[in-house]
Amino acid sequence: MKALMFGWEFPPHILGGLGTASYGLTRGMSRCGNMDITFVIPKPWGDEDRSFANIIGTSQVPVAWRDVSRDYVEQRIGKLMDPELYFRLRDHIYADFNYMRTNDLGCIEFSGRYPDNLLEEINNYSITAGVIARTLDFDIIHAHDWLCYPAGIHAKQVTGKPLVIHVHATDYDRSRGNVNPTVFNIERDGMIHADHIITVSNLTRQTVIDKYGIDPSKVTTVHNAVVPLSQELLDVEVTKPKEKVVTFLGRITMQKGPEYFVEAAAKVLKNNHNVRFVMAGSGDMMEKMIDLAAARGIADRFHFPGFQKGKQVYEMLKASDVYIMPSVSEPFGISPLEAMQMGCPSIISKQSGCAEILNHVIKTDYWDIDAMADAINAIISYPALYKSLREEGLAEVAQITWEKAGQKVIDIYNKVLQNY
């Protein structure tokens, strides 16, 4: 079966969990056999793992005709795309896009990030999707998250192939209910045009049904998973401080509940000064959290190391005694699973999708800072509890594989194609 997937991120260049999930799912599906996946991203960098998916960057897709030689194309984009594919795509340009800002190859430039002109990039991405869909041979379209829904819809309209969309989050999660009407409309438009909708948790599935008015029979939950870690990462060497280390790792935004982490830390430090708290990540609430830690008189026990990526993430988790994800509304949340892989006990909010499948963690309401502080104190004070959560967590997370999630997605594909 051939799938045309649209996504916004792909490792190693990621800015959040979306890229990690896209990578894991694609790899898991390829390991199930009989899958040929083309994964489209706005801007590739050339160091992506292409062993299980054909990666196309829309920044190398021509939307305006340019009379260029094969040697010139090879010189310009040979490390990112086969020149033959460039010329095939050029033959399927379907309108005159010369009025757009294009480069010497007739391609639109993309940032590969989340720029201020994000809506413009989403629209441009959907234009290139039309060229790609007209050129390639595939059976089904799969669009990841709202940024890619317009591209998926366009690909469906020009080919008549069925569309599956993957809801990794909704604007209700990101905004605590104060939704952006533009984003909401893009999300709902994708859901209406989709032949089937995959959500990363039952929590998200219910949001799709209740908030977007979607027929429940059209929505299926496929929980996320984790890629097994290499021995190199598992054995990463860190210097553990004498104090206990409690870590928050993620975007420092309203959705992630960082203020509850700071308030819980203040409660712990009232009675136990042998603890250090780490808030790793970046986001629009970072300065507020630095100010809050100072206001609570705990700035000397608090660290803000900034955005962590790659090996840094696993070094931080290995150095930690407790990992906390106090999210207000978390569609899934892969980070606790990554912490468990490193043998770090996790505390997660009951308002997270991963709470549906994890048993060997401590779950609290995101707003219950007393329960959160009690859980931290228990893990760092009772070696038997720490050992139990560590060992049982390792065993549990080893069973949560992307191959299992991938097979569920393939089964959904087959069902959609049978009914289409």
Short mmCIF file of C-alpha atoms in Angstrom, two decimals:
data_model
loop_
_atom_site.label_atom_id
_atom_site.label_comp_id
_atom_site.label_asym_id
_atom_site.label_seq_id
_atom_site.Cartn_x
_atom_site.Cartn_y
_atom_site.Cartn_z
CA MET A 1 0.00 0.00 0.00
CA LYS A 2 1.23 3.48 -0.83
CA ALA A 3 0.55 6.38 1.52
CA LEU A 4 1.15 10.07 0.88
CA MET A 5 1.73 11.72 4.27
CA PHE A 6 1.84 15.41 5.02
CA GLY A 7 3.64 16.57 8.17
CA TRP A 8 5.28 19.75 9.47
CA GLU A 9 8.26 18.31 11.35
CA PHE A 10 10.62 15.36 11.04
CA PRO A 11 13.64 14.52 13.22
CA PRO A 12 16.30 15.50 13.88
CA HIS A 13 14.91 19.02 13.31
CA ILE A 14 11.93 19.15 15.65
CA LEU A 15 10.32 21.84 17.75
CA GLY A 16 7.92 19.65 19.73
CA GLY A 17 6.25 16.27 20.03
CA LEU A 18 4.67 16.33 16.55
CA GLY A 19 7.92 15.49 14.78
CA THR A 20 8.75 12.74 17.24
CA ALA A 21 5.32 11.14 16.80
CA SER A 22 5.43 11.44 12.99
CA TYR A 23 8.83 9.74 12.91
CA GLY A 24 7.82 6.95 15.29
CA LEU A 25 4.55 6.18 13.52
CA THR A 26 6.11 6.20 10.03
CA ARG A 27 8.93 3.93 11.15
CA GLY A 28 6.51 1.61 12.96
CA MET A 29 4.24 1.34 9.92
CA SER A 30 7.17 0.54 7.63
CA ARG A 31 8.17 -2.31 9.95
CA CYS A 32 4.70 -3.84 9.60
CA GLY A 33 5.57 -4.60 5.96
CA ASN A 34 3.93 -3.85 2.61
CA MET A 35 3.98 -0.07 3.17
CA ASP A 36 5.46 2.52 0.84
CA ILE A 37 5.34 5.91 2.57
CA THR A 38 6.15 9.31 1.10
CA PHE A 39 6.46 11.89 3.89
CA VAL A 40 6.16 15.54 2.86
CA ILE A 41 7.63 18.32 5.03
CA PRO A 42 8.04 22.03 4.31
CA LYS A 43 11.84 22.08 4.47
CA PRO A 44 14.22 19.13 4.71
CA TRP A 45 17.79 19.63 5.91
CA GLY A 46 19.37 16.55 4.38
CA ASP A 47 20.16 14.67 7.59
CA GLU A 48 16.75 13.01 8.03
CA ASP A 49 16.57 9.21 8.28
CA ARG A 50 15.20 8.18 4.88
CA SER A 51 15.59 4.43 5.33
CA PHE A 52 11.85 3.82 5.83
CA ALA A 53 10.17 6.76 4.07
CA ASN A 54 10.63 8.83 0.93
CA ILE A 55 10.99 12.40 2.15
CA ILE A 56 9.95 15.31 -0.06
CA GLY A 57 10.53 18.92 0.93
CA THR A 58 8.00 21.34 -0.48
CA SER A 59 10.84 23.88 -0.67
CA GLN A 60 12.15 21.76 -3.58
CA VAL A 61 8.77 21.38 -5.34
CA PRO A 62 8.45 23.72 -8.37
CA VAL A 63 5.22 25.66 -8.69
CA ALA A 64 6.43 27.88 -11.54
CA TRP A 65 8.17 26.66 -14.73
CA ARG A 66 11.91 27.34 -14.94
CA ASP A 67 14.08 26.36 -17.89
CA VAL A 68 16.97 24.78 -15.96
CA SER A 69 19.42 22.01 -16.77
CA ARG A 70 19.74 18.73 -14.92
CA ASP A 71 23.27 19.66 -13.84
CA TYR A 72 22.04 22.93 -12.35
CA VAL A 73 19.23 21.17 -10.44
CA GLU A 74 21.74 18.58 -9.20
CA GLN A 75 24.02 21.35 -7.99
CA ARG A 76 21.20 23.27 -6.26
CA ILE A 77 19.15 20.54 -4.56
CA GLY A 78 20.87 17.23 -5.30
CA LYS A 79 21.45 16.49 -1.60
CA LEU A 80 17.75 16.93 -0.85
CA MET A 81 15.89 15.59 -3.89
CA ASP A 82 16.52 13.38 -6.92
CA PRO A 83 16.71 15.80 -9.90
CA GLU A 84 14.51 13.42 -11.90
CA LEU A 85 11.73 13.93 -9.37
CA TYR A 86 12.12 17.71 -9.71
CA PHE A 87 11.47 17.48 -13.46
CA ARG A 88 8.54 15.09 -12.97
CA LEU A 89 7.00 17.55 -10.53
CA ARG A 90 7.66 20.44 -12.91
CA ASP A 91 5.59 18.65 -15.53
CA HIS A 92 2.58 18.63 -13.15
CA ILE A 93 2.39 22.33 -12.28
CA TYR A 94 -1.34 22.97 -12.61
CA ALA A 95 -1.63 26.78 -12.64
CA ASP A 96 0.41 29.90 -13.25
CA PHE A 97 2.01 30.70 -9.88
CA ASN A 98 4.57 33.14 -11.28
CA TYR A 99 2.92 35.90 -9.25
CA MET A 100 4.23 34.23 -6.08
CA ARG A 101 7.66 34.73 -4.58
CA THR A 102 9.64 31.84 -6.07
CA ASN A 103 13.36 31.18 -6.44
CA ASP A 104 15.52 30.31 -9.45
CA LEU A 105 14.02 26.80 -9.55
CA GLY A 106 10.43 28.04 -9.39
CA CYS A 107 10.09 26.85 -5.79
CA ILE A 108 8.58 28.61 -2.77
CA GLU A 109 10.92 29.09 0.18
CA PHE A 110 9.79 27.66 3.54
CA SER A 111 11.19 28.37 6.99
CA GLY A 112 10.79 24.82 8.27
CA ARG A 113 9.58 26.29 11.56
CA TYR A 114 6.54 28.15 12.93
CA PRO A 115 7.12 31.70 11.62
CA ASP A 116 5.00 34.82 12.10
CA ASN A 117 3.55 34.27 8.62
CA LEU A 118 2.53 30.70 9.47
CA LEU A 119 -0.87 30.92 7.76
CA GLU A 120 0.84 32.02 4.55
CA GLU A 121 3.22 29.05 4.76
CA ILE A 122 0.29 26.68 5.37
CA ASN A 123 -1.40 28.02 2.24
CA ASN A 124 1.80 27.74 0.19
CA TYR A 125 2.31 24.20 1.49
CA SER A 126 -1.17 23.27 0.25
CA ILE A 127 -0.32 24.68 -3.21
CA THR A 128 2.73 22.43 -3.48
CA ALA A 129 0.59 19.52 -2.28
CA GLY A 130 -1.41 19.83 -5.50
CA VAL A 131 1.75 19.41 -7.61
CA ILE A 132 2.93 16.44 -5.53
CA ALA A 133 -0.46 14.70 -5.56
CA ARG A 134 -0.73 15.03 -9.34
CA THR A 135 2.75 13.54 -9.80
CA LEU A 136 3.00 10.58 -7.43
CA ASP A 137 1.19 7.26 -7.35
CA PHE A 138 -0.46 6.49 -4.01
CA ASP A 139 -3.55 4.88 -2.48
CA ILE A 140 -4.36 7.06 0.51
CA ILE A 141 -3.57 10.51 1.95
CA HIS A 142 -2.63 11.05 5.60
CA ALA A 143 -2.35 14.59 7.02
CA HIS A 144 -0.78 15.23 10.45
CA ASP A 145 -2.23 18.05 12.53
CA TRP A 146 -4.00 21.24 11.50
CA LEU A 147 -1.11 22.81 9.61
CA CYS A 148 -1.32 20.01 7.04
CA TYR A 149 -5.10 19.61 6.73
CA PRO A 150 -5.40 22.11 3.82
CA ALA A 151 -2.67 20.18 1.96
CA GLY A 152 -4.49 16.90 2.58
CA ILE A 153 -7.81 18.36 1.40
CA HIS A 154 -6.18 19.74 -1.77
CA ALA A 155 -4.52 16.39 -2.52
CA LYS A 156 -7.89 14.66 -2.09
CA GLN A 157 -9.69 17.13 -4.35
CA VAL A 158 -7.24 16.78 -7.23
CA THR A 159 -6.90 12.97 -7.09
CA GLY A 160 -10.13 11.65 -5.59
CA LYS A 161 -8.10 9.55 -3.14
CA PRO A 162 -9.37 9.10 0.45
CA LEU A 163 -8.06 11.34 3.22
CA VAL A 164 -7.20 10.35 6.79
CA ILE A 165 -6.30 13.15 9.19
CA HIS A 166 -4.34 12.66 12.40
CA VAL A 167 -5.30 14.92 15.30
CA HIS A 168 -2.25 15.28 17.55
CA ALA A 169 -3.83 18.26 19.34
CA THR A 170 -6.67 20.72 18.94
CA ASP A 171 -6.74 24.45 19.58
CA TYR A 172 -8.87 23.70 22.65
CA ASP A 173 -5.79 22.01 24.14
CA ARG A 174 -3.36 24.76 23.20
CA SER A 175 -5.55 27.66 24.35
CA ARG A 176 -7.38 26.30 27.41
CA GLY A 177 -10.63 26.80 25.53
CA ASN A 178 -9.93 30.33 24.26
CA VAL A 179 -9.76 29.13 20.66
CA ASN A 180 -8.42 31.02 17.68
CA PRO A 181 -11.36 31.05 15.22
CA THR A 182 -9.04 30.82 12.19
CA VAL A 183 -7.31 27.72 13.54
CA PHE A 184 -10.62 26.21 14.67
CA ASN A 185 -12.07 26.60 11.17
CA ILE A 186 -9.01 24.98 9.56
CA GLU A 187 -9.28 22.10 12.03
CA ARG A 188 -13.00 21.59 11.48
CA ASP A 189 -12.64 21.87 7.71
CA GLY A 190 -10.07 19.07 7.83
CA MET A 191 -12.34 16.92 9.97
CA ILE A 192 -15.32 17.43 7.65
CA HIS A 193 -13.34 16.57 4.50
CA ALA A 194 -11.61 13.57 6.09
CA ASP A 195 -12.84 10.07 5.37
CA HIS A 196 -11.56 9.04 8.79
CA ILE A 197 -9.99 10.79 11.77
CA ILE A 198 -7.28 9.36 14.03
CA THR A 199 -6.83 10.88 17.48
CA VAL A 200 -3.92 10.25 19.84
CA SER A 201 -6.15 9.63 22.87
CA ASN A 202 -9.76 9.13 23.92
CA LEU A 203 -9.52 12.55 25.55
CA THR A 204 -8.81 14.11 22.13
CA ARG A 205 -11.41 11.89 20.47
CA GLN A 206 -14.07 13.27 22.80
CA THR A 207 -12.96 16.84 22.07
CA VAL A 208 -13.29 16.18 18.33
CA ILE A 209 -16.79 14.76 18.82
CA ASP A 210 -18.07 17.32 21.34
CA LYS A 211 -16.38 20.57 20.24
CA TYR A 212 -16.26 20.03 16.46
CA GLY A 213 -19.53 18.13 16.02
CA ILE A 214 -18.02 15.07 14.34
CA ASP A 215 -19.81 11.70 14.04
CA PRO A 216 -18.21 9.31 16.60
CA SER A 217 -18.11 6.49 14.04
CA LYS A 218 -15.65 8.56 12.01
CA VAL A 219 -13.10 8.91 14.83
CA THR A 220 -10.68 6.23 16.10
CA THR A 221 -8.07 6.50 18.85
CA VAL A 222 -4.54 5.24 18.21
CA HIS A 223 -2.36 6.01 21.21
CA ASN A 224 1.19 7.19 20.63
CA ALA A 225 4.23 5.15 21.61
CA VAL A 226 8.02 5.50 21.86
CA VAL A 227 10.96 4.37 19.75
CA PRO A 228 13.27 1.99 21.69
CA LEU A 229 16.37 3.87 22.78
CA SER A 230 19.82 3.00 21.53
CA GLN A 231 22.30 1.54 24.00
CA GLU A 232 24.34 4.72 23.57
CA LEU A 233 21.47 6.83 24.94
CA LEU A 234 20.59 4.35 27.67
CA ASP A 235 24.22 4.38 28.84
CA VAL A 236 24.71 8.14 28.54
CA GLU A 237 26.98 9.35 31.35
CA VAL A 238 25.81 12.11 33.64
CA THR A 239 27.03 13.62 36.87
CA LYS A 240 24.24 13.33 39.40
CA PRO A 241 24.13 16.14 41.96
CA LYS A 242 23.94 15.34 45.66
CA GLU A 243 20.45 16.80 45.80
CA LYS A 244 17.39 15.12 44.35
CA VAL A 245 16.41 16.50 40.92
CA VAL A 246 12.80 17.05 39.83
CA THR A 247 12.33 17.93 36.15
CA PHE A 248 9.73 19.56 33.90
CA LEU A 249 10.64 19.27 30.23
CA GLY A 250 8.49 20.77 27.49
CA ARG A 251 7.10 23.97 26.06
CA ILE A 252 6.69 26.58 28.79
CA THR A 253 3.20 27.54 27.69
CA MET A 254 -0.26 27.79 29.19
CA GLN A 255 -1.21 24.28 27.97
CA LYS A 256 1.63 22.61 29.87
CA GLY A 257 0.72 24.01 33.31
CA PRO A 258 4.21 25.26 34.27
CA GLU A 259 2.88 27.46 37.07
CA TYR A 260 1.56 24.38 38.92
CA PHE A 261 5.05 22.88 38.77
CA VAL A 262 6.53 26.03 40.35
CA GLU A 263 3.84 26.14 43.05
CA ALA A 264 4.34 22.44 43.87
CA ALA A 265 8.09 23.04 44.05
CA ALA A 266 7.57 25.83 46.57
CA LYS A 267 5.53 23.47 48.77
CA VAL A 268 8.20 20.74 48.61
CA LEU A 269 11.01 23.17 49.43
CA LYS A 270 9.24 24.39 52.56
CA ASN A 271 10.13 21.12 54.27
CA ASN A 272 12.91 19.65 52.13
CA HIS A 273 15.82 21.80 50.91
CA ASN A 274 17.74 18.88 49.46
CA VAL A 275 15.94 19.17 46.09
CA ARG A 276 16.64 21.01 42.85
CA PHE A 277 13.91 21.79 40.32
CA VAL A 278 14.57 22.05 36.59
CA MET A 279 12.21 23.65 34.07
CA ALA A 280 13.73 22.76 30.69
CA GLY A 281 12.24 24.19 27.53
CA SER A 282 11.20 27.50 26.06
CA GLY A 283 7.92 29.30 25.52
CA ASP A 284 5.92 32.45 26.05
CA MET A 285 5.53 31.86 29.81
CA MET A 286 9.21 31.42 30.59
CA GLU A 287 9.81 34.91 32.00
CA LYS A 288 6.65 34.66 34.10
CA MET A 289 7.91 31.38 35.57
CA ILE A 290 11.31 32.89 36.39
CA ASP A 291 9.49 35.74 38.14
CA LEU A 292 7.18 33.31 39.94
CA ALA A 293 10.11 31.24 41.23
CA ALA A 294 11.70 34.45 42.50
CA ALA A 295 8.43 35.59 44.10
CA ARG A 296 8.14 32.26 45.93
CA GLY A 297 11.72 32.61 47.21
CA ILE A 298 12.96 29.46 45.50
CA ALA A 299 15.03 30.92 42.64
CA ASP A 300 18.25 29.51 44.16
CA ARG A 301 16.80 25.97 43.86
CA PHE A 302 15.37 26.44 40.37
CA HIS A 303 17.08 26.05 37.00
CA PHE A 304 15.98 27.16 33.52
CA PRO A 305 18.41 25.52 31.05
CA GLY A 306 16.33 26.38 27.94
CA PHE A 307 15.26 24.21 25.02
CA GLN A 308 16.83 20.74 25.03
CA LYS A 309 17.19 18.48 22.03
CA GLY A 310 18.59 15.11 21.04
CA LYS A 311 21.05 13.65 23.52
CA GLN A 312 20.56 16.56 25.92
CA VAL A 313 17.00 15.37 26.67
CA TYR A 314 18.17 11.94 27.75
CA GLU A 315 21.09 13.31 29.77
CA MET A 316 18.62 15.47 31.67
CA LEU A 317 16.18 12.61 32.24
CA LYS A 318 18.92 10.28 33.45
CA ALA A 319 20.10 12.92 35.92
CA SER A 320 16.55 13.32 37.27
CA ASP A 321 14.92 11.50 40.16
CA VAL A 322 11.37 12.56 39.25
CA TYR A 323 9.80 13.71 36.01
CA ILE A 324 6.60 15.80 36.06
CA MET A 325 4.12 16.65 33.31
CA PRO A 326 1.40 18.84 34.92
CA SER A 327 -0.38 19.60 31.63
CA VAL A 328 -3.75 21.31 31.77
CA SER A 329 -4.87 19.57 28.57
CA GLU A 330 -2.45 17.14 26.95
CA PRO A 331 -3.72 15.20 23.93
CA PHE A 332 -1.14 12.49 24.63
CA GLY A 333 2.30 13.47 25.99
CA ILE A 334 5.26 11.34 24.92
CA SER A 335 7.76 12.83 27.37
CA PRO A 336 6.72 10.73 30.43
CA LEU A 337 7.28 7.59 28.34
CA GLU A 338 10.76 8.85 27.44
CA ALA A 339 11.45 9.52 31.12
CA MET A 340 10.31 5.99 32.01
CA GLN A 341 12.66 4.60 29.34
CA MET A 342 15.52 6.26 31.20
CA GLY A 343 14.35 4.78 34.51
CA CYS A 344 12.96 8.06 35.85
CA PRO A 345 9.66 7.77 37.78
CA SER A 346 6.93 10.03 36.39
CA ILE A 347 4.10 12.12 37.79
CA ILE A 348 1.51 13.07 35.17
CA SER A 349 -1.75 14.99 35.14
CA LYS A 350 -5.00 13.06 34.90
CA GLN A 351 -5.85 15.48 32.07
CA SER A 352 -3.33 13.86 29.70
CA GLY A 353 -3.92 11.24 27.04
CA CYS A 354 -1.03 9.04 28.13
CA ALA A 355 -2.78 8.62 31.50
CA GLU A 356 -5.17 6.31 29.59
CA ILE A 357 -2.45 3.74 28.96
CA LEU A 358 0.12 4.23 31.77
CA ASN A 359 -0.34 2.43 35.07
CA HIS A 360 3.08 2.64 36.72
CA VAL A 361 3.12 6.41 37.21
CA ILE A 362 1.54 8.70 39.77
CA LYS A 363 -1.47 10.65 38.45
CA THR A 364 -2.77 13.89 39.94
CA ASP A 365 -5.11 16.62 38.76
CA TYR A 366 -3.03 19.39 37.17
CA TRP A 367 -4.40 21.97 39.61
CA ASP A 368 -3.80 19.88 42.75
CA ILE A 369 -0.40 21.23 43.79
CA ASP A 370 -0.73 19.60 47.23
CA ALA A 371 -1.11 16.14 45.68
CA MET A 372 1.75 16.91 43.30
CA ALA A 373 4.02 17.99 46.15
CA ASP A 374 3.06 14.88 48.18
CA ALA A 375 3.89 12.66 45.17
CA ILE A 376 7.30 14.33 44.74
CA ASN A 377 8.08 13.94 48.44
CA ALA A 378 7.02 10.29 48.39
CA ILE A 379 9.22 9.36 45.42
CA ILE A 380 12.33 11.14 46.73
CA SER A 381 11.82 9.98 50.32
CA TYR A 382 10.89 6.29 49.96
CA PRO A 383 13.47 4.18 48.10
CA ALA A 384 11.02 1.26 47.74
CA LEU A 385 8.48 3.44 45.91
CA TYR A 386 11.19 4.93 43.69
CA LYS A 387 12.50 1.42 42.85
CA SER A 388 9.01 0.09 42.12
CA LEU A 389 8.04 2.97 39.81
CA ARG A 390 11.40 2.78 38.05
CA GLU A 391 11.39 -0.97 37.39
CA GLU A 392 7.68 -1.38 36.64
CA GLY A 393 7.80 1.72 34.47
CA LEU A 394 10.66 0.32 32.40
CA ALA A 395 8.76 -2.92 31.85
CA GLU A 396 5.52 -1.11 30.97
CA VAL A 397 7.00 1.32 28.46
CA ALA A 398 8.84 -1.49 26.67
CA GLN A 399 5.44 -2.86 25.59
CA ILE A 400 4.22 0.46 24.12
CA THR A 401 5.61 0.20 20.60
CA TRP A 402 5.12 2.15 17.38
CA GLU A 403 4.78 -1.12 15.48
CA LYS A 404 1.54 -1.81 17.36
CA ALA A 405 0.30 1.73 16.71
CA GLY A 406 1.39 1.47 13.06
CA GLN A 407 -0.57 -1.72 12.52
CA LYS A 408 -3.70 -0.03 13.89
CA VAL A 409 -3.25 2.81 11.38
CA ILE A 410 -2.77 0.33 8.51
CA ASP A 411 -5.97 -1.44 9.60
CA ILE A 412 -7.77 1.94 9.46
CA TYR A 413 -6.37 2.53 5.95
CA ASN A 414 -7.68 -0.84 4.79
CA LYS A 415 -11.12 -0.16 6.24
CA VAL A 416 -11.28 3.28 4.58
CA LEU A 417 -10.20 1.90 1.21
CA GLN A 418 -12.75 -0.93 1.39
CA ASN A 419 -15.55 1.54 2.03
CA TYR A 420 -14.38 4.25 -0.33
#
